[in-house]
mmCIF file of C-alpha atoms and ligand atoms in Angstrom:
data_model
loop_
_atom_site.group_PDB
_atom_site.id
_atom_site.type_symbol
_atom_site.label_atom_id
_atom_site.label_comp_id
_atom_site.label_asym_id
_atom_site.label_seq_id
_atom_site.Cartn_x
_atom_site.Cartn_y
_atom_site.Cartn_z
ATOM 1 C CA MET A 180 64.791 -0.180 -7.345
ATOM 2 C CA SER A 181 62.086 -2.751 -7.916
ATOM 3 C CA SER A 182 61.190 -3.893 -11.369
ATOM 4 C CA PRO A 183 57.522 -4.170 -12.444
ATOM 5 C CA THR A 184 57.765 -7.921 -12.019
ATOM 6 C CA ASP A 185 59.042 -7.655 -8.446
ATOM 7 C CA PRO A 186 56.592 -9.722 -6.336
ATOM 8 C CA HIS A 187 56.895 -7.298 -3.373
ATOM 9 C CA ALA A 188 56.037 -4.303 -5.542
ATOM 10 C CA SER A 189 52.892 -5.912 -6.973
ATOM 11 C CA ALA A 190 51.836 -6.980 -3.464
ATOM 12 C CA ASP A 191 52.153 -3.320 -2.402
ATOM 13 C CA VAL A 192 50.051 -2.193 -5.362
ATOM 14 C CA ALA A 193 47.404 -4.795 -4.572
ATOM 15 C CA ALA A 194 47.306 -3.757 -0.911
ATOM 16 C CA ARG A 195 46.944 -0.093 -1.898
ATOM 17 C CA VAL A 196 44.106 -0.798 -4.336
ATOM 18 C CA GLU A 197 42.330 -2.998 -1.805
ATOM 19 C CA ARG A 198 42.607 -0.309 0.858
ATOM 20 C CA ARG A 199 41.182 2.280 -1.526
ATOM 21 C CA TRP A 200 38.226 0.058 -2.385
ATOM 22 C CA ALA A 201 37.648 -0.746 1.266
ATOM 23 C CA ILE A 202 37.530 2.977 2.103
ATOM 24 C CA ALA A 203 35.166 3.626 -0.814
ATOM 25 C CA MET A 204 32.828 0.834 0.340
ATOM 26 C CA VAL A 205 32.838 2.028 3.954
ATOM 27 C CA LEU A 206 31.958 5.541 2.708
ATOM 28 C CA LEU A 207 29.188 4.162 0.464
ATOM 29 C CA VAL A 208 27.659 2.091 3.270
ATOM 30 C CA SER A 209 27.914 5.100 5.631
ATOM 31 C CA VAL A 210 26.036 7.284 3.120
ATOM 32 C CA LEU A 211 23.308 4.620 2.737
ATOM 33 C CA VAL A 212 22.935 4.178 6.498
ATOM 34 C CA ALA A 213 22.792 7.959 6.913
ATOM 35 C CA MET A 214 20.015 8.100 4.263
ATOM 36 C CA VAL A 215 18.009 5.424 6.099
ATOM 37 C CA VAL A 216 18.368 7.275 9.406
ATOM 38 C CA TYR A 217 17.533 10.653 7.803
ATOM 39 C CA THR A 218 14.403 9.443 5.967
ATOM 40 C CA GLY A 219 13.327 7.472 9.024
ATOM 41 C CA LEU A 220 13.572 10.441 11.374
ATOM 42 C CA HIS A 221 12.752 13.296 9.023
ATOM 43 C CA TRP A 222 9.969 11.779 6.864
ATOM 44 C CA ALA A 223 8.885 9.023 9.259
ATOM 45 C CA MET A 224 9.555 6.500 6.486
ATOM 46 C CA MET A 225 9.738 3.141 8.184
ATOM 47 C CA PRO A 226 8.905 -0.442 7.477
ATOM 48 C CA PRO A 227 5.422 -1.466 8.677
ATOM 49 C CA SER A 228 5.599 -1.762 12.443
ATOM 50 C CA ARG A 229 2.668 -4.067 12.963
ATOM 51 C CA VAL A 230 1.296 -7.047 11.147
ATOM 52 C CA GLU A 231 -2.399 -7.752 11.384
ATOM 53 C CA THR A 232 -3.523 -11.196 10.381
ATOM 54 C CA VAL A 233 -6.923 -12.527 9.390
ATOM 55 C CA ASP A 234 -8.202 -16.062 8.831
ATOM 56 C CA VAL A 235 -8.712 -16.560 5.081
ATOM 57 C CA THR A 236 -10.844 -19.680 5.513
ATOM 58 C CA SER A 237 -13.546 -17.864 7.502
ATOM 59 C CA LEU A 238 -13.289 -14.497 5.737
ATOM 60 C CA HIS A 239 -16.782 -14.660 4.218
ATOM 61 C CA MET A 240 -18.436 -16.276 7.229
ATOM 62 C CA SER A 241 -17.520 -14.152 10.228
ATOM 63 C CA GLY A 242 -15.552 -11.161 11.391
ATOM 64 C CA GLU A 243 -14.737 -7.817 9.876
ATOM 65 C CA PHE A 244 -14.752 -8.838 6.208
ATOM 66 C CA VAL A 245 -18.215 -10.413 5.915
ATOM 67 C CA GLU A 246 -20.027 -9.069 2.866
ATOM 68 C CA PRO A 247 -22.501 -6.714 4.647
ATOM 69 C CA ASN A 248 -19.533 -5.009 6.329
ATOM 70 C CA LEU A 249 -17.656 -4.258 3.075
ATOM 71 C CA GLY A 250 -17.751 -0.677 1.854
ATOM 72 C CA SER A 251 -17.561 2.701 3.594
ATOM 73 C CA ALA A 252 -18.504 3.249 7.230
ATOM 74 C CA VAL A 253 -18.479 6.534 9.167
ATOM 75 C CA GLU A 254 -16.642 6.194 12.481
ATOM 76 C CA SER A 255 -17.610 7.976 15.694
ATOM 77 C CA ASP A 256 -14.704 10.450 15.236
ATOM 78 C CA GLY A 257 -16.076 11.474 11.817
ATOM 79 C CA SER A 258 -13.434 9.628 9.802
ATOM 80 C CA VAL A 259 -14.356 6.959 7.269
ATOM 81 C CA THR A 260 -13.246 3.326 7.130
ATOM 82 C CA VAL A 261 -13.463 1.470 3.833
ATOM 83 C CA ARG A 262 -13.240 -2.314 3.939
ATOM 84 C CA LEU A 263 -12.636 -4.333 0.798
ATOM 85 C CA ILE A 264 -11.693 -7.793 -0.376
ATOM 86 C CA ALA A 265 -9.619 -8.647 -3.423
ATOM 87 C CA GLN A 266 -10.085 -12.004 -5.105
ATOM 88 C CA GLU A 267 -9.556 -13.502 -8.559
ATOM 89 C CA TYR A 268 -10.601 -11.400 -10.494
ATOM 90 C CA SER A 269 -12.461 -8.571 -8.827
ATOM 91 C CA PHE A 270 -12.636 -6.294 -5.835
ATOM 92 C CA THR A 271 -15.620 -6.205 -3.488
ATOM 93 C CA PRO A 272 -17.145 -3.608 -3.568
ATOM 94 C CA GLN A 273 -16.502 -2.917 -7.269
ATOM 95 C CA CYS A 274 -17.005 0.824 -6.699
ATOM 96 C CA LEU A 275 -15.738 2.522 -3.531
ATOM 97 C CA LEU A 276 -17.555 5.653 -2.398
ATOM 98 C CA VAL A 277 -15.625 8.116 -0.225
ATOM 99 C CA PRO A 278 -15.984 11.770 0.795
ATOM 100 C CA ALA A 279 -13.436 14.498 -0.007
ATOM 101 C CA GLY A 280 -11.686 16.284 2.850
ATOM 102 C CA VAL A 281 -12.216 13.498 5.382
ATOM 103 C CA PRO A 282 -9.519 11.134 6.708
ATOM 104 C CA ILE A 283 -10.085 7.726 5.107
ATOM 105 C CA THR A 284 -8.705 4.407 6.327
ATOM 106 C CA PHE A 285 -8.688 1.590 3.800
ATOM 107 C CA ARG A 286 -8.614 -1.931 5.199
ATOM 108 C CA ALA A 287 -8.089 -4.588 2.562
ATOM 109 C CA THR A 288 -7.380 -8.273 2.443
ATOM 110 C CA SER A 289 -7.303 -11.030 -0.153
ATOM 111 C CA ALA A 290 -9.424 -14.150 -0.314
ATOM 112 C CA ASP A 291 -6.951 -16.111 -2.462
ATOM 113 C CA VAL A 292 -3.621 -14.879 -3.857
ATOM 114 C CA ILE A 293 -1.569 -11.671 -3.709
ATOM 115 C CA HIS A 294 -3.255 -8.755 -5.470
ATOM 116 C CA GLY A 295 -2.302 -5.123 -5.927
ATOM 117 C CA PHE A 296 -4.064 -2.062 -4.554
ATOM 118 C CA LEU A 297 -3.474 1.185 -6.399
ATOM 119 C CA ILE A 298 -5.656 4.258 -6.773
ATOM 120 C CA THR A 299 -4.740 6.321 -9.827
ATOM 121 C CA ASP A 300 -3.690 9.968 -9.260
ATOM 122 C CA THR A 301 -2.870 9.251 -5.602
ATOM 123 C CA ASN A 302 0.132 7.778 -3.809
ATOM 124 C CA LEU A 303 -1.896 4.813 -2.552
ATOM 125 C CA ASN A 304 -0.082 1.746 -3.752
ATOM 126 C CA SER A 305 0.279 -1.510 -1.886
ATOM 127 C CA MET A 306 -0.029 -5.255 -2.004
ATOM 128 C CA VAL A 307 -3.051 -7.105 -0.686
ATOM 129 C CA GLU A 308 -2.058 -10.465 0.742
ATOM 130 C CA PRO A 309 -4.170 -13.419 1.866
ATOM 131 C CA GLY A 310 -4.048 -13.810 5.642
ATOM 132 C CA TYR A 311 -3.045 -10.187 6.274
ATOM 133 C CA VAL A 312 -4.896 -6.891 6.562
ATOM 134 C CA SER A 313 -3.354 -4.055 4.548
ATOM 135 C CA THR A 314 -4.178 -0.661 6.035
ATOM 136 C CA PHE A 315 -3.625 2.700 4.362
ATOM 137 C CA ARG A 316 -4.746 6.170 5.369
ATOM 138 C CA THR A 317 -5.338 9.121 3.122
ATOM 139 C CA THR A 318 -7.493 12.194 2.600
ATOM 140 C CA PHE A 319 -8.770 13.049 -0.867
ATOM 141 C CA ASP A 320 -8.414 16.789 -1.543
ATOM 142 C CA ARG A 321 -11.097 17.017 -4.183
ATOM 143 C CA THR A 322 -14.022 15.153 -5.659
ATOM 144 C CA GLY A 323 -13.601 13.009 -8.761
ATOM 145 C CA ASP A 324 -13.344 9.499 -10.129
ATOM 146 C CA HIS A 325 -10.316 7.241 -9.922
ATOM 147 C CA LEU A 326 -9.537 3.823 -11.283
ATOM 148 C CA MET A 327 -8.288 1.104 -8.987
ATOM 149 C CA PRO A 328 -6.500 -1.547 -11.059
ATOM 150 C CA CYS A 329 -4.910 -4.648 -9.588
ATOM 151 C CA HIS A 330 -1.225 -4.163 -10.378
ATOM 152 C CA GLU A 331 0.147 -7.414 -9.031
ATOM 153 C CA TYR A 332 0.023 -10.333 -11.467
ATOM 154 C CA CYS A 333 -2.529 -12.711 -9.929
ATOM 155 C CA GLY A 334 -3.452 -15.107 -12.735
ATOM 156 C CA PRO A 335 -4.795 -15.233 -16.306
ATOM 157 C CA GLY A 336 -7.649 -12.823 -15.512
ATOM 158 C CA HIS A 337 -5.353 -10.227 -13.912
ATOM 159 C CA GLN A 338 -5.707 -7.577 -16.624
ATOM 160 C CA GLY A 339 -9.487 -7.497 -16.137
ATOM 161 C CA MET A 340 -9.283 -6.940 -12.403
ATOM 162 C CA TRP A 341 -10.054 -3.376 -11.395
ATOM 163 C CA ALA A 342 -12.566 -1.263 -9.507
ATOM 164 C CA HIS A 343 -13.662 2.380 -9.343
ATOM 165 C CA VAL A 344 -13.209 4.928 -6.585
ATOM 166 C CA LYS A 345 -15.708 7.777 -6.491
ATOM 167 C CA VAL A 346 -14.867 10.788 -4.329
ATOM 168 C CA ILE A 347 -17.938 12.918 -3.616
ATOM 169 C CA ASP A 348 -18.385 16.035 -1.502
ATOM 170 C CA LYS A 349 -18.473 15.581 2.229
ATOM 171 C CA ASP A 350 -22.018 16.856 2.816
ATOM 172 C CA SER A 351 -23.600 14.538 0.252
ATOM 173 C CA PHE A 352 -21.650 11.602 1.635
ATOM 174 C CA MET A 353 -22.609 12.277 5.248
ATOM 175 C CA GLN A 354 -26.238 12.717 4.203
ATOM 176 C CA MET A 355 -26.185 9.343 2.449
ATOM 177 C CA ALA A 356 -24.534 7.760 5.481
ATOM 178 C CA ALA A 357 -27.171 9.207 7.792
ATOM 179 C CA GLN A 358 -29.946 7.864 5.553
ATOM 180 C CA ALA A 359 -28.341 4.452 5.325
ATOM 181 C CA GLY A 360 -27.966 4.208 9.097
ATOM 182 C CA ASN A 361 -25.160 2.764 11.157
ATOM 183 C CA ALA A 362 -25.593 -0.828 10.085
ATOM 184 C CA ARG A 363 -25.298 -0.254 6.345
ATOM 185 C CA ARG A 364 -22.090 0.330 4.421
ATOM 186 C CA LEU A 365 -21.896 2.702 1.499
ATOM 187 C CA SER A 366 -20.547 2.002 -1.964
ATOM 188 C CA CYS A 367 -21.260 3.216 -5.494
ATOM 189 C CA VAL A 368 -22.062 -0.225 -6.870
ATOM 190 C CA LYS A 369 -25.131 0.217 -9.026
HETATM 191 CU CU1 CUA B 752 -5.523 -9.313 -8.880
HETATM 192 CU CU2 CUA B 752 -3.872 -8.945 -10.536
#
């Protein structure tokens, strides 16, 4: 018989408790790994697989994000690409115009610090980082207006940094795009 103060008995207890915890942790980690594999395969939820960079110092001078190229452009496949820049403390364009029922690709970058990109009533929510292009795809089901606040603290003017997103019907949008011609980008900036 071992007494409660027997050093061998307490070593046995400690070993038993440790083994139990080790088993619990292995099970927990297995469940988490299984969740990662399941969401990855079943919902295609994966970390971004490509990183696209852009030169912040020449953003306004040349390349994709020059001012005349910001806004909505109709692609040859009928989809729409919207390019925008975030900078302290506004988005350019201040009002994004997009059609409903058409695949939209947003391409955004920052001219200074990290900003947030969020369109209310949608699941679009991301960071916009200087030196990188953030790309998101979506299709708006119906027409309407959304707010697009910066939701990443970017400085003392952060709370005043937001834009509008106006979703209009496809026919009106395509008509406007045809009138504007290939070289001009659309927005709802007055
Ligand atoms: Cu930009 Cu907060």
